[in-house]
Coordinates of N, CA and C in Angstrom, one line a residue:
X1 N 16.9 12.4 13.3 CA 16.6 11.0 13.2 C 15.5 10.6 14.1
X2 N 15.4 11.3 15.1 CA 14.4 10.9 16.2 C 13.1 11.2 15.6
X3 N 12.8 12.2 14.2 CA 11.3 11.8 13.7 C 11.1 10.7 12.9
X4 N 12.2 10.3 12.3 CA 12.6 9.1 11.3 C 11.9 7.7 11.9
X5 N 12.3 7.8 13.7 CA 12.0 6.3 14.4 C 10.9 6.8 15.4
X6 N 10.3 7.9 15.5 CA 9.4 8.1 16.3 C 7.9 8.3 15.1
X7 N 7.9 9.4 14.2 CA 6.8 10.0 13.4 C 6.4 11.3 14.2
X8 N 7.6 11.5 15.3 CA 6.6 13.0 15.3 C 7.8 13.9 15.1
X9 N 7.4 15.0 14.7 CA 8.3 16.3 14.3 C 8.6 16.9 15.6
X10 N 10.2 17.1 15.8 CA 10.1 18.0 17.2 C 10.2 19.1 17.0
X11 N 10.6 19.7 15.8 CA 10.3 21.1 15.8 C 9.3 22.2 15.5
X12 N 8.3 21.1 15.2 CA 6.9 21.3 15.5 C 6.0 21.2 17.0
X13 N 6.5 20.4 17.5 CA 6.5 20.0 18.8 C 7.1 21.8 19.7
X14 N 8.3 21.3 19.6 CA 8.8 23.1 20.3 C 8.5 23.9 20.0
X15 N 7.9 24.6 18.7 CA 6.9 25.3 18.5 C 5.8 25.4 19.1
X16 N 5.1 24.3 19.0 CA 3.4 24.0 20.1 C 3.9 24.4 21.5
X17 N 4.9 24.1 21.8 CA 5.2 24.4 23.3 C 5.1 26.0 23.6
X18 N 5.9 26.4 22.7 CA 5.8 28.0 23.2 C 5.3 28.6 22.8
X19 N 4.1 27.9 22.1 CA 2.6 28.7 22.1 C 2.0 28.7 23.1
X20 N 2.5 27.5 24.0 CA 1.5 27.7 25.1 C 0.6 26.4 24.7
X21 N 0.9 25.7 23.7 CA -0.2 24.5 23.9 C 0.5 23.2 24.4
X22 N -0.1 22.2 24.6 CA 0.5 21.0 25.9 C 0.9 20.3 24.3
X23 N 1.6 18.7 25.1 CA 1.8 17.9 23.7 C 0.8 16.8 24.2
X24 N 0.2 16.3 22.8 CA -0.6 15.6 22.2 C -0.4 14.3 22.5
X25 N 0.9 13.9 23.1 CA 1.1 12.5 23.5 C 1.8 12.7 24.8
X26 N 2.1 11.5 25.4 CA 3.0 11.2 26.5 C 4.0 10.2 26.2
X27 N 5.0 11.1 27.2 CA 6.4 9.9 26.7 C 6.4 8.2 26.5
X28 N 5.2 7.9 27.7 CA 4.7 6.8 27.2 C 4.0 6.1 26.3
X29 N 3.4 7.3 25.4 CA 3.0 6.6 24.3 C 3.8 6.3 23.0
X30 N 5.2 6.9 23.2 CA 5.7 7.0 22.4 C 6.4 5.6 21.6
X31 N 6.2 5.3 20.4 CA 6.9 4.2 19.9 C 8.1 4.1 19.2
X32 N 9.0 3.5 19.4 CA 10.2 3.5 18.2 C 9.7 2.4 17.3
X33 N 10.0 2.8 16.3 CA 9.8 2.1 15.0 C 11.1 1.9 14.0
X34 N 12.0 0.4 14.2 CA 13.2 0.8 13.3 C 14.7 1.5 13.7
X35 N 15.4 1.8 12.8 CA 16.5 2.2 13.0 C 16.8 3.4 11.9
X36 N 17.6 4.6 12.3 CA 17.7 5.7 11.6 C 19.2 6.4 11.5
X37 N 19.8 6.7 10.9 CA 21.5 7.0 10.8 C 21.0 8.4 9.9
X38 N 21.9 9.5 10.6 CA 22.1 11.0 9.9 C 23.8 10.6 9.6
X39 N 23.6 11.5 8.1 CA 25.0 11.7 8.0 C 24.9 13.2 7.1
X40 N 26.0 14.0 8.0 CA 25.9 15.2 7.9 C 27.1 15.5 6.5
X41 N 26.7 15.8 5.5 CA 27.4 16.3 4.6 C 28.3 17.6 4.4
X42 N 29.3 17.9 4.6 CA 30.1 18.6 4.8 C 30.9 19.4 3.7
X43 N 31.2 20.7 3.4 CA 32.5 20.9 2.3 C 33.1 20.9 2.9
X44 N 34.2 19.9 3.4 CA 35.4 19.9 4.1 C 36.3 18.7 3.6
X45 N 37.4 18.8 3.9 CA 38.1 17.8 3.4 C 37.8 16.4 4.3
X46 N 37.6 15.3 3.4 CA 37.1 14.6 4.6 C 38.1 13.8 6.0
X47 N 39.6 13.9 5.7 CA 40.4 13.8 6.7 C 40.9 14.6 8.0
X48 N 41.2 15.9 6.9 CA 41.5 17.1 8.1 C 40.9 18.0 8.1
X49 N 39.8 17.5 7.7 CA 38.1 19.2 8.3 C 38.4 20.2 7.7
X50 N 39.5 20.4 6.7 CA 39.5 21.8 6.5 C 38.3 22.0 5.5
X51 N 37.7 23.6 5.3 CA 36.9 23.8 4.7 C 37.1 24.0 3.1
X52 N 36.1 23.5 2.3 CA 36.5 23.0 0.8 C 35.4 23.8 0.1
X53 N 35.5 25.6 0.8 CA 34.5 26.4 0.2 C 34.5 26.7 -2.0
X54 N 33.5 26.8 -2.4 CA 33.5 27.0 -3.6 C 32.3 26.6 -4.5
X55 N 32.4 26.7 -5.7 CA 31.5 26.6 -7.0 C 31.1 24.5 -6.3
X56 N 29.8 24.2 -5.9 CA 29.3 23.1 -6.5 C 29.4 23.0 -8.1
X57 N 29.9 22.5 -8.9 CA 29.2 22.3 -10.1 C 28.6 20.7 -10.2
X58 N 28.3 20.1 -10.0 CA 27.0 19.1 -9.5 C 26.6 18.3 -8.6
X59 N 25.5 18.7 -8.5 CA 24.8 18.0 -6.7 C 23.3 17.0 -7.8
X60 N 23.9 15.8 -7.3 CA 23.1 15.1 -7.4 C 22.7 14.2 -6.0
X61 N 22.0 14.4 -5.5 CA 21.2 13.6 -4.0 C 20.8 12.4 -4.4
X62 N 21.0 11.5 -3.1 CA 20.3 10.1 -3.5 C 19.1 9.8 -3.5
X63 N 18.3 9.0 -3.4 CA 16.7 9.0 -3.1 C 16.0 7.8 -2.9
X64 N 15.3 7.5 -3.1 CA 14.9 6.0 -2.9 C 14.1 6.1 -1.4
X65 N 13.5 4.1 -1.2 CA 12.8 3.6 0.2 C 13.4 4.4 1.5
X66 N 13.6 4.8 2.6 CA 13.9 5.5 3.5 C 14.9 6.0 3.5
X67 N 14.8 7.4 2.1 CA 16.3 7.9 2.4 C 15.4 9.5 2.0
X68 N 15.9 10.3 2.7 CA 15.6 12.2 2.6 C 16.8 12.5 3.0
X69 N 16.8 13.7 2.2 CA 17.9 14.5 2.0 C 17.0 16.1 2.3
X70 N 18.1 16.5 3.3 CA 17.5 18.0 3.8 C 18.5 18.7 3.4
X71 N 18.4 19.6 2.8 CA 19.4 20.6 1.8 C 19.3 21.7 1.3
X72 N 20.2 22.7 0.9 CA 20.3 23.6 0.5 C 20.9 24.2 -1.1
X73 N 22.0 22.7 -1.1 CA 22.2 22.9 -2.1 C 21.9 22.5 -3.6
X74 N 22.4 22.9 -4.4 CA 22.0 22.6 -6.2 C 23.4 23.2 -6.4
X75 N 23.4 22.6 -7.8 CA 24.6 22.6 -9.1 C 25.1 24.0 -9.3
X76 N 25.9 24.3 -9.1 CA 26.1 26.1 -9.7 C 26.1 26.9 -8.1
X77 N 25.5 26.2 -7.0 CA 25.4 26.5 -5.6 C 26.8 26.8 -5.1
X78 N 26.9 28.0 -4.9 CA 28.5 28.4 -4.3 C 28.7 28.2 -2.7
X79 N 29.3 27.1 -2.0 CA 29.7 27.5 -0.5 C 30.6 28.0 -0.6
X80 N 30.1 29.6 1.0 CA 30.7 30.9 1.2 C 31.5 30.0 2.4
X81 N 32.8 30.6 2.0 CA 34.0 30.5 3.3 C 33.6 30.8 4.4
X82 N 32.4 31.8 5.0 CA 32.9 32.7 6.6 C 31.7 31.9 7.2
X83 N 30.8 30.6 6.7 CA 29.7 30.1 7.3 C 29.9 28.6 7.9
X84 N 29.1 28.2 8.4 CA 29.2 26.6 8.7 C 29.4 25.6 7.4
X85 N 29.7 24.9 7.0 CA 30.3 23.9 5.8 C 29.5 22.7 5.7
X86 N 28.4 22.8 6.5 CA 27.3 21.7 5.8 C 26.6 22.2 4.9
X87 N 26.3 21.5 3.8 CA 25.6 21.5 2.7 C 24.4 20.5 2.8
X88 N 24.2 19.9 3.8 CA 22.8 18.8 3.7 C 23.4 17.7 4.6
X89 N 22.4 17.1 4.7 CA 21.7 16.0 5.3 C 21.0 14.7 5.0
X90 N 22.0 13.6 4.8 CA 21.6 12.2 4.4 C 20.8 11.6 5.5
X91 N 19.8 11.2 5.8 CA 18.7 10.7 6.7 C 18.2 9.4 5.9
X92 N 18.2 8.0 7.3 CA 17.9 6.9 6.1 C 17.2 5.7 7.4
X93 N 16.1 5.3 7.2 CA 15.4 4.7 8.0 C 15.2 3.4 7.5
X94 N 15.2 2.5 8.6 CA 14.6 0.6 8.0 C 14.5 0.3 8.9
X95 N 13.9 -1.1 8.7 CA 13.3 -1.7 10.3 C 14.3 -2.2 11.0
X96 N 15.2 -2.5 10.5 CA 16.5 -2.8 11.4 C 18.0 -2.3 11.2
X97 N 18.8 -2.2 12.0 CA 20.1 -1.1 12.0 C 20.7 -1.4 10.6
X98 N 20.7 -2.8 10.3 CA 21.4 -3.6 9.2 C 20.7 -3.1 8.0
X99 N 19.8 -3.4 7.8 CA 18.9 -2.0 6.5 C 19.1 -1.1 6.6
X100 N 19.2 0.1 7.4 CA 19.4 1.4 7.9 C 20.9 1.7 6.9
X101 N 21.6 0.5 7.6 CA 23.3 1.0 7.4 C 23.7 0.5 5.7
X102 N 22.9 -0.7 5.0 CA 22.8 -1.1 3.9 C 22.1 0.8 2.9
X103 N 21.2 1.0 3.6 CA 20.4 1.9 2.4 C 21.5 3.7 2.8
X104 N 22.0 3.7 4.0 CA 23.2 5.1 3.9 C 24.4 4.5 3.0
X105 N 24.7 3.3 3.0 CA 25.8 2.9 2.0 C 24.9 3.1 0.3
X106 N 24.4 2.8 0.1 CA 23.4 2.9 -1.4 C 23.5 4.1 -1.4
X107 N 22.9 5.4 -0.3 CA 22.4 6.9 -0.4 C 24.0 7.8 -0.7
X108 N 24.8 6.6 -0.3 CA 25.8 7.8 -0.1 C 26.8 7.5 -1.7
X109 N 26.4 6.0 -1.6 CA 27.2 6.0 -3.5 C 26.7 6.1 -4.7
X110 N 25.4 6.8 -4.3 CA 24.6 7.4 -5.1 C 24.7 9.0 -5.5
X111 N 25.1 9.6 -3.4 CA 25.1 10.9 -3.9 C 26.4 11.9 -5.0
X112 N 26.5 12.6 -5.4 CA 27.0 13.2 -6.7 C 27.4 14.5 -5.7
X113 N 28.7 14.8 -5.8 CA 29.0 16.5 -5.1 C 30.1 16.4 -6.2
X114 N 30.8 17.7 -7.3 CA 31.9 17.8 -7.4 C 31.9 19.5 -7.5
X115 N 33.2 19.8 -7.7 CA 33.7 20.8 -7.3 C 34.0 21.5 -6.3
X116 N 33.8 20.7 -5.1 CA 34.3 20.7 -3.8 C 34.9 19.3 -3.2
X117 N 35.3 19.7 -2.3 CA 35.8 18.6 -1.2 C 34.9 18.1 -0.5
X118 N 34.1 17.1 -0.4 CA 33.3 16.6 1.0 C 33.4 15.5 2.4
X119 N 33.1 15.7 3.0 CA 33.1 14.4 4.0 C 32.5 12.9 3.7
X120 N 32.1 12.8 2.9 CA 31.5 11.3 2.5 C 32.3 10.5 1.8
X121 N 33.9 10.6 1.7 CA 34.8 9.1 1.7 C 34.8 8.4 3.4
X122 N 34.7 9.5 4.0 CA 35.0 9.5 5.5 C 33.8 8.6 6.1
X123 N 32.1 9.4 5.8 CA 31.4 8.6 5.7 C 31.0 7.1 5.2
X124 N 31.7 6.7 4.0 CA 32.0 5.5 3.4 C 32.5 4.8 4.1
X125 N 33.5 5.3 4.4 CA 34.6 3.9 5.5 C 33.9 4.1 6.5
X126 N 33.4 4.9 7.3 CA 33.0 4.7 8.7 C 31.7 3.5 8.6
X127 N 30.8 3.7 7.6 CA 30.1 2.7 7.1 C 30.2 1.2 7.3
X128 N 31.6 1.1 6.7 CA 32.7 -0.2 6.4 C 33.2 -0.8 8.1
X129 N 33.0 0.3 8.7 CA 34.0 -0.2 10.3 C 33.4 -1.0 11.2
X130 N 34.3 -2.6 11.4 CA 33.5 -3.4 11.9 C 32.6 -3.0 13.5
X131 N 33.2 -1.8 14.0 CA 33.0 -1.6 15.6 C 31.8 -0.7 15.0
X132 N 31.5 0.4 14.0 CA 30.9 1.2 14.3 C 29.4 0.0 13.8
X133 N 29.5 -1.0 13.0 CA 28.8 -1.8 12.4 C 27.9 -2.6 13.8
X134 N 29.1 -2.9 14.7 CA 28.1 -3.5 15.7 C 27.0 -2.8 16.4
X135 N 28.0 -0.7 16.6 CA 26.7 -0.1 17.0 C 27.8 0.2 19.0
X136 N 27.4 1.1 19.2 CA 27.8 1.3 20.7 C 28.7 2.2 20.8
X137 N 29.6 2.7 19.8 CA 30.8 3.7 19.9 C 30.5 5.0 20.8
X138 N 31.1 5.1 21.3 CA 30.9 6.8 22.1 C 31.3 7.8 21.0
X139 N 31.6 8.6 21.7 CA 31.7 10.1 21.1 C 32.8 10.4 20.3
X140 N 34.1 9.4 21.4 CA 35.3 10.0 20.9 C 36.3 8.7 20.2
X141 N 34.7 8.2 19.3 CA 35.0 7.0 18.3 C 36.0 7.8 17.1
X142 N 35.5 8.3 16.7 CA 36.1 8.8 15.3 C 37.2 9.5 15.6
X143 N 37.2 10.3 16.2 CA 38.7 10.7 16.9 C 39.7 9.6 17.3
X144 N 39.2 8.8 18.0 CA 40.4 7.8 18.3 C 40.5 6.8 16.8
X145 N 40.0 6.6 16.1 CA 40.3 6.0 14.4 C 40.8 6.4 14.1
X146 N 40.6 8.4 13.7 CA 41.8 8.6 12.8 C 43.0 8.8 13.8
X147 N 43.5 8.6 15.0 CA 44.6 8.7 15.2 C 45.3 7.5 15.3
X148 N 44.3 6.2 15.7 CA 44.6 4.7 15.3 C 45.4 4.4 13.8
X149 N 44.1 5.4 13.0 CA 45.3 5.1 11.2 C 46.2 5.8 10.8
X150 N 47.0 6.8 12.1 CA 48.1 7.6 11.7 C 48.1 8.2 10.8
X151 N 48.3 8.0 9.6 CA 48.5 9.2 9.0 C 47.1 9.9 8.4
X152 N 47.3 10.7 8.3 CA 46.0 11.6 7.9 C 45.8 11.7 6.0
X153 N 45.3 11.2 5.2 CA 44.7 11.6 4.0 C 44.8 12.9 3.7
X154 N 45.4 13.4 2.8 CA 45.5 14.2 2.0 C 45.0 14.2 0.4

């Protein structure tokens, strides 16, 4: 998300570095531009993380004004059990957090997964949550929600 509100690539950046070449700007030149939200798409169950390895049989991604999707998968795309359980990357930029959080609600009831289990009901509600809406949560936000809603989703 930090190229989304900056425009520069840092893994191109790290790269240049350990070539041995300097960077091209200074932290002070640097501008934010806007507001940017990742949401990591997952085969897992979206309450209790377990992993929801198997046959995709359709991946349809969202698209549209500031939304990229970095991905691996497609329709027929099998996730293997013994690997990490992301399948992609919803990325979604606007000039203010309120557009940002409007166009990940659009990207995400747009995107299309079946034949697995994924994280993006999880992502939906968290969307919906007045605290995460104002912005400021720590780390050990989502942890303390689901144990706030007791019981766990099945």
């Amino acid at each position: 998300v930090s190229e989304a509100v900056t425009g520069i690539d840092l893994v191109q950046m790290q790269i240049r570095i350990a070539a041995g070449e300097k960077l091209p700007f200074t932290q002070r030149s640097i501008q934010m531009r806007g507001h940017a939200l990742e949401c990591r798409i997952n085969a897992e169950h979206p309450y209790t993380f377990v992993p929801s390895p198997g046959r995709v049989t359709m991946w349809h991604p969202p698209g549209g004004p500031g939304v990229r999707v970095d991905s691996h998968a497609y329709t027929n795309y099998n996730v293997p059990s013994n690997y990490d359980s992301m399948i992609g990357k919803i990325i979604v930029h606007g000039d203010t957090r309120e557009q940002a959080l409007a166009r990940m609600r659009t990207a995400l009831s747009e995107t299309v997964v079946e034949g697995i289990k994924t994280n993006i009901p999880l992502h939906q509600e968290l969307l919906q949550d007045a605290r995460f809406i104002l912005g400021g949560t720590s780390i050990h936000y989502l942890e303390q929600r689901l144990a706030e809603k007791g019981a766990v989703k099945h």
